[in-house]
C-alpha cells in the first residue's frame, strides 16, 4: 500500500525532524532563493556540498533521496542539454563548431550550473519538507505562517483544516481503492489489458463505490466534528503548540553562514560567472 | 480430498522499509472439498492476507498455493481463471456494489466469465435463492437495499460465478444476530448444493463452532492450531492463552462438568447441548 509515493515522510528521528516546521518552510524557501544567487564554480560547489550535508544531517538513506531525483532526471538533462546548445559566448570560448551547432565553454558551465541548481532545489525542498516533516505538521505550520492574512478576512484556519482532512484521507482512500479493486478483480474485472477505452470502462466498478464511500465518509466526519463542537477557527487553541527552540536558532545561524558563504564566493571567487 | 494446499507460505508488507510488517510466517494448511473450514485469529494475525492468497490477489513471497495439486502461480498470466474457480467475498462486500440494479450487479462476475445471457440469468436467480434475496429486489438499485440485503446481494454476486472454492472474509461482521444467521445459512446452503470447499474467516467462536467442520487458528502470523472442530476446541487452555477462548456454550458445559455433571465435553452448539441435557435428565424438548 506504500507503493504510492505520496507523503514520503521518512522517520529517521534526526535533528532535522525535530526542527520547528514553520522554520523549515521558511528555510526551504530561503534555500531555493539562495540556489538562484549562485553564479560561479565555487558558489555552485558550495551549494552542492550543502545539499549533501542536508541529506547527511537528516539521515535519510541516499537510495531514498535518489528516488525523488529520478522523477526529475528528464527535466534536469533536458534543460542542461538546451543550455549547452543555446548559450552563445564570446568567440574565444568556442569549443566545437559543426554546421549550425556551436558549443561554447560557457554553455557547458551553464548546463552544469543549472543541473546542480535543479538538483539542489529538489534535494533542499524534499529534505526540509517532505522527508522530515509530516503532512500534518506542514499544514499546521502553514496555517500559522499565513495567519496574518486573517486581517484580510481570508479563512486561513478553514483552508488549513480542509488541507489536513484531505491529507488525512489520502491513505484511507488509497487503501479503499485497493480493496475495491481487489474485490472487483475477484469477480473477474480486468484492469490491465485491452484498449484504452476498455480499461477506462473497467474503472467504473471501482469509481462508483469509491465516490459513494467518500461522500459517506465526508458526512460521517462532519457529524463527528459537529458532535465535538467544532465551530471553525475562532478562539481555537492547539494541542501541540509549535515552539521556536535553540535547535531552530542553530538552524537559522547555519543557514545564515551558508548564505554569507555563497555571497562571498559570488563576489570574490575567480573564474567564469553566469 | 484436498482442494487447496498452502505450503510454507510467508508474506511481509512493505519489505525493506521502516514500516515492515510480517503478515504470514511459514503457514502450511490444507483445505478439503465438501468441507467448511474456519480461519480464526485476532486482528492483525494475517487472516485477511491469507484469504487473498487463495485466489491469487496476493502473491506469497515464499511458498506455494496449490489448487487441485497445481501451483496457481506457475502461469501468472492465467491467474484470472483461478479467480473464477476460487470465489472471494471480501470484508464489507456491500461497499463494492456499483451497478444500477441488483440483478446487473450480481451478473457482473458471470458476465466477466463470458457466459451466455440465459446461463447468467439462471445462475443469478440460483444465487439469490441461496442467500435468501427476494426476486422483487432484483430490479431495485443496490443502494436502496438495507445493510443486510446489500451484504447478501454482494455475496450472491460471488456465488453466481459458482466457484469450486468459496472464501468469505468476515461475512457477518456488523450484522445483527438474525442477519448473521441468514448469511451463514446461505453459505451453508451453497456448500451443500455445490459440494464446494468453503472457507470462512471470523473471530466469533460461536459462529465457527456452529458452521465449520475444520478450523485453522492463526496467531502472530503463524498457524497455532489446525484440525477438526473437536481437536481444536479440546485445547481450550491454549485457545484462551491466545486470547480466543471457546464457544460460550462449551464453557458452560465445562462449568457443568466441574460441578460433577457427567455431560460430554465435545459440545459446541446450543442444539447439541440441548440434546445432551435432555438425554441426561430425561424429558422432551
PDB file of N, CA and C in Angstrom, chain B residues 70-106:
ATOM      1  N   UNK B  70      -2.115 -28.106  -8.415  1.00  0.00           N
ATOM      2  CA  UNK B  70      -1.293 -27.296  -9.313  1.00  0.00           C
ATOM      3  C   UNK B  70      -0.986 -25.946  -8.678  1.00  0.00           C
ATOM      4  N   UNK B  71       0.254 -25.511  -8.793  1.00  0.00           N
ATOM      5  CA  UNK B  71       0.671 -24.224  -8.258  1.00  0.00           C
ATOM      6  C   UNK B  71      -0.043 -23.112  -9.026  1.00  0.00           C
ATOM      7  N   UNK B  72      -0.828 -22.275  -8.327  1.00  0.00           N
ATOM      8  CA  UNK B  72      -1.602 -21.260  -9.046  1.00  0.00           C
ATOM      9  C   UNK B  72      -0.716 -20.194  -9.668  1.00  0.00           C
ATOM     10  N   UNK B  73       0.527 -20.061  -9.164  1.00  0.00           N
ATOM     11  CA  UNK B  73       1.408 -19.026  -9.725  1.00  0.00           C
ATOM     12  C   UNK B  73       2.361 -19.583 -10.763  1.00  0.00           C
ATOM     13  N   UNK B  74       2.114 -20.835 -11.210  1.00  0.00           N
ATOM     14  CA  UNK B  74       3.013 -21.415 -12.212  1.00  0.00           C
ATOM     15  C   UNK B  74       2.917 -20.623 -13.510  1.00  0.00           C
ATOM     16  N   UNK B  75       1.663 -20.290 -13.894  1.00  0.00           N
ATOM     17  CA  UNK B  75       1.479 -19.424 -15.073  1.00  0.00           C
ATOM     18  C   UNK B  75       0.784 -18.158 -14.600  1.00  0.00           C
ATOM     19  N   UNK B  76       1.559 -17.110 -14.247  1.00  0.00           N
ATOM     20  CA  UNK B  76       0.942 -15.904 -13.692  1.00  0.00           C
ATOM     21  C   UNK B  76      -0.083 -15.277 -14.644  1.00  0.00           C
ATOM     22  N   UNK B  77       0.059 -15.504 -15.937  1.00  0.00           N
ATOM     23  CA  UNK B  77      -0.874 -14.918 -16.908  1.00  0.00           C
ATOM     24  C   UNK B  77      -2.282 -15.472 -16.727  1.00  0.00           C
ATOM     25  N   UNK B  78      -2.379 -16.729 -16.301  1.00  0.00           N
ATOM     26  CA  UNK B  78      -3.704 -17.346 -16.231  1.00  0.00           C
ATOM     27  C   UNK B  78      -4.282 -17.283 -14.825  1.00  0.00           C
ATOM     28  N   UNK B  79      -3.810 -16.300 -14.032  1.00  0.00           N
ATOM     29  CA  UNK B  79      -4.314 -16.166 -12.663  1.00  0.00           C
ATOM     30  C   UNK B  79      -5.799 -15.788 -12.692  1.00  0.00           C
ATOM     31  N   UNK B  80      -6.231 -15.159 -13.809  1.00  0.00           N
ATOM     32  CA  UNK B  80      -7.647 -14.794 -13.952  1.00  0.00           C
ATOM     33  C   UNK B  80      -8.561 -15.990 -13.823  1.00  0.00           C
ATOM     34  N   UNK B  81      -8.166 -17.134 -14.398  1.00  0.00           N
ATOM     35  CA  UNK B  81      -9.041 -18.302 -14.343  1.00  0.00           C
ATOM     36  C   UNK B  81      -9.115 -18.862 -12.930  1.00  0.00           C
ATOM     37  N   UNK B  82      -8.039 -18.666 -12.164  1.00  0.00           N
ATOM     38  CA  UNK B  82      -8.061 -19.106 -10.759  1.00  0.00           C
ATOM     39  C   UNK B  82      -9.128 -18.321 -10.005  1.00  0.00           C
ATOM     40  N   UNK B  83      -9.282 -17.021 -10.359  1.00  0.00           N
ATOM     41  CA  UNK B  83     -10.241 -16.175  -9.648  1.00  0.00           C
ATOM     42  C   UNK B  83     -11.677 -16.605  -9.896  1.00  0.00           C
ATOM     43  N   UNK B  84     -11.953 -17.273 -11.047  1.00  0.00           N
ATOM     44  CA  UNK B  84     -13.306 -17.791 -11.259  1.00  0.00           C
ATOM     45  C   UNK B  84     -13.509 -19.086 -10.474  1.00  0.00           C
ATOM     46  N   UNK B  85     -12.446 -19.825 -10.281  1.00  0.00           N
ATOM     47  CA  UNK B  85     -12.586 -21.108  -9.577  1.00  0.00           C
ATOM     48  C   UNK B  85     -12.610 -20.916  -8.070  1.00  0.00           C
ATOM     49  N   UNK B  86     -11.900 -19.883  -7.598  1.00  0.00           N
ATOM     50  CA  UNK B  86     -11.895 -19.588  -6.161  1.00  0.00           C
ATOM     51  C   UNK B  86     -12.572 -18.240  -5.965  1.00  0.00           C
ATOM     52  N   UNK B  87     -13.811 -18.256  -5.509  1.00  0.00           N
ATOM     53  CA  UNK B  87     -14.548 -17.007  -5.331  1.00  0.00           C
ATOM     54  C   UNK B  87     -14.234 -16.395  -3.984  1.00  0.00           C
ATOM     55  N   UNK B  88     -13.936 -15.082  -3.976  1.00  0.00           N
ATOM     56  CA  UNK B  88     -13.591 -14.426  -2.719  1.00  0.00           C
ATOM     57  C   UNK B  88     -14.602 -13.333  -2.409  1.00  0.00           C
ATOM     58  N   UNK B  89     -15.185 -13.384  -1.227  1.00  0.00           N
ATOM     59  CA  UNK B  89     -16.041 -12.306  -0.739  1.00  0.00           C
ATOM     60  C   UNK B  89     -15.226 -11.572   0.314  1.00  0.00           C
ATOM     61  N   UNK B  90     -14.858 -10.324   0.014  1.00  0.00           N
ATOM     62  CA  UNK B  90     -14.006  -9.581   0.938  1.00  0.00           C
ATOM     63  C   UNK B  90     -14.841  -9.031   2.100  1.00  0.00           C
ATOM     64  N   UNK B  91     -14.131  -8.406   3.050  1.00  0.00           N
ATOM     65  CA  UNK B  91     -14.833  -7.800   4.187  1.00  0.00           C
ATOM     66  C   UNK B  91     -15.741  -6.673   3.719  1.00  0.00           C
ATOM     67  N   UNK B  92     -16.874  -6.501   4.349  1.00  0.00           N
ATOM     68  CA  UNK B  92     -17.855  -5.475   3.978  1.00  0.00           C
ATOM     69  C   UNK B  92     -18.067  -5.426   2.466  1.00  0.00           C
ATOM     70  N   UNK B  93     -18.517  -6.537   1.876  1.00  0.00           N
ATOM     71  CA  UNK B  93     -18.615  -6.581   0.414  1.00  0.00           C
ATOM     72  C   UNK B  93     -19.683  -5.644  -0.136  1.00  0.00           C
ATOM     73  N   UNK B  94     -20.581  -5.147   0.756  1.00  0.00           N
ATOM     74  CA  UNK B  94     -21.627  -4.261   0.236  1.00  0.00           C
ATOM     75  C   UNK B  94     -21.070  -2.942  -0.297  1.00  0.00           C
ATOM     76  N   UNK B  95     -19.826  -2.611   0.072  1.00  0.00           N
ATOM     77  CA  UNK B  95     -19.238  -1.375  -0.452  1.00  0.00           C
ATOM     78  C   UNK B  95     -18.707  -1.540  -1.865  1.00  0.00           C
ATOM     79  N   UNK B  96     -18.873  -2.720  -2.446  1.00  0.00           N
ATOM     80  CA  UNK B  96     -18.392  -2.913  -3.820  1.00  0.00           C
ATOM     81  C   UNK B  96     -19.517  -2.904  -4.830  1.00  0.00           C
ATOM     82  N   UNK B  97     -20.754  -2.772  -4.367  1.00  0.00           N
ATOM     83  CA  UNK B  97     -21.873  -2.739  -5.304  1.00  0.00           C
ATOM     84  C   UNK B  97     -21.788  -1.460  -6.125  1.00  0.00           C
ATOM     85  N   UNK B  98     -22.062  -1.551  -7.418  1.00  0.00           N
ATOM     86  CA  UNK B  98     -21.926  -0.340  -8.232  1.00  0.00           C
ATOM     87  C   UNK B  98     -22.951  -0.216  -9.339  1.00  0.00           C
ATOM     88  N   UNK B  99     -23.614  -1.298  -9.723  1.00  0.00           N
ATOM     89  CA  UNK B  99     -24.479  -1.233 -10.894  1.00  0.00           C
ATOM     90  C   UNK B  99     -25.790  -0.508 -10.593  1.00  0.00           C
ATOM     91  N   UNK B 100     -26.584  -0.293 -11.666  1.00  0.00           N
ATOM     92  CA  UNK B 100     -27.862   0.395 -11.495  1.00  0.00           C
ATOM     93  C   UNK B 100     -28.872  -0.475 -10.762  1.00  0.00           C
ATOM     94  N   UNK B 101     -28.841  -1.763 -11.051  1.00  0.00           N
ATOM     95  CA  UNK B 101     -29.810  -2.651 -10.400  1.00  0.00           C
ATOM     96  C   UNK B 101     -29.079  -3.819  -9.756  1.00  0.00           C
ATOM     97  N   UNK B 102     -29.751  -4.456  -8.823  1.00  0.00           N
ATOM     98  CA  UNK B 102     -29.169  -5.586  -8.104  1.00  0.00           C
ATOM     99  C   UNK B 102     -28.836  -6.721  -9.084  1.00  0.00           C
ATOM    100  N   UNK B 103     -29.759  -6.977 -10.015  1.00  0.00           N
ATOM    101  CA  UNK B 103     -29.539  -8.110 -10.928  1.00  0.00           C
ATOM    102  C   UNK B 103     -28.285  -7.872 -11.778  1.00  0.00           C
ATOM    103  N   UNK B 104     -28.084  -6.621 -12.218  1.00  0.00           N
ATOM    104  CA  UNK B 104     -26.891  -6.343 -13.017  1.00  0.00           C
ATOM    105  C   UNK B 104     -25.620  -6.511 -12.191  1.00  0.00           C
ATOM    106  N   UNK B 105     -25.732  -6.127 -10.928  1.00  0.00           N
ATOM    107  CA  UNK B 105     -24.544  -6.244 -10.078  1.00  0.00           C
ATOM    108  C   UNK B 105     -24.173  -7.705  -9.844  1.00  0.00           C
ATOM    109  N   UNK B 106     -25.176  -8.523  -9.579  1.00  0.00           N
ATOM    110  CA  UNK B 106     -24.879  -9.933  -9.350  1.00  0.00           C
ATOM    111  C   UNK B 106     -24.361 -10.575 -10.643  1.00  0.00           C
TER     112      UNK B 106
END
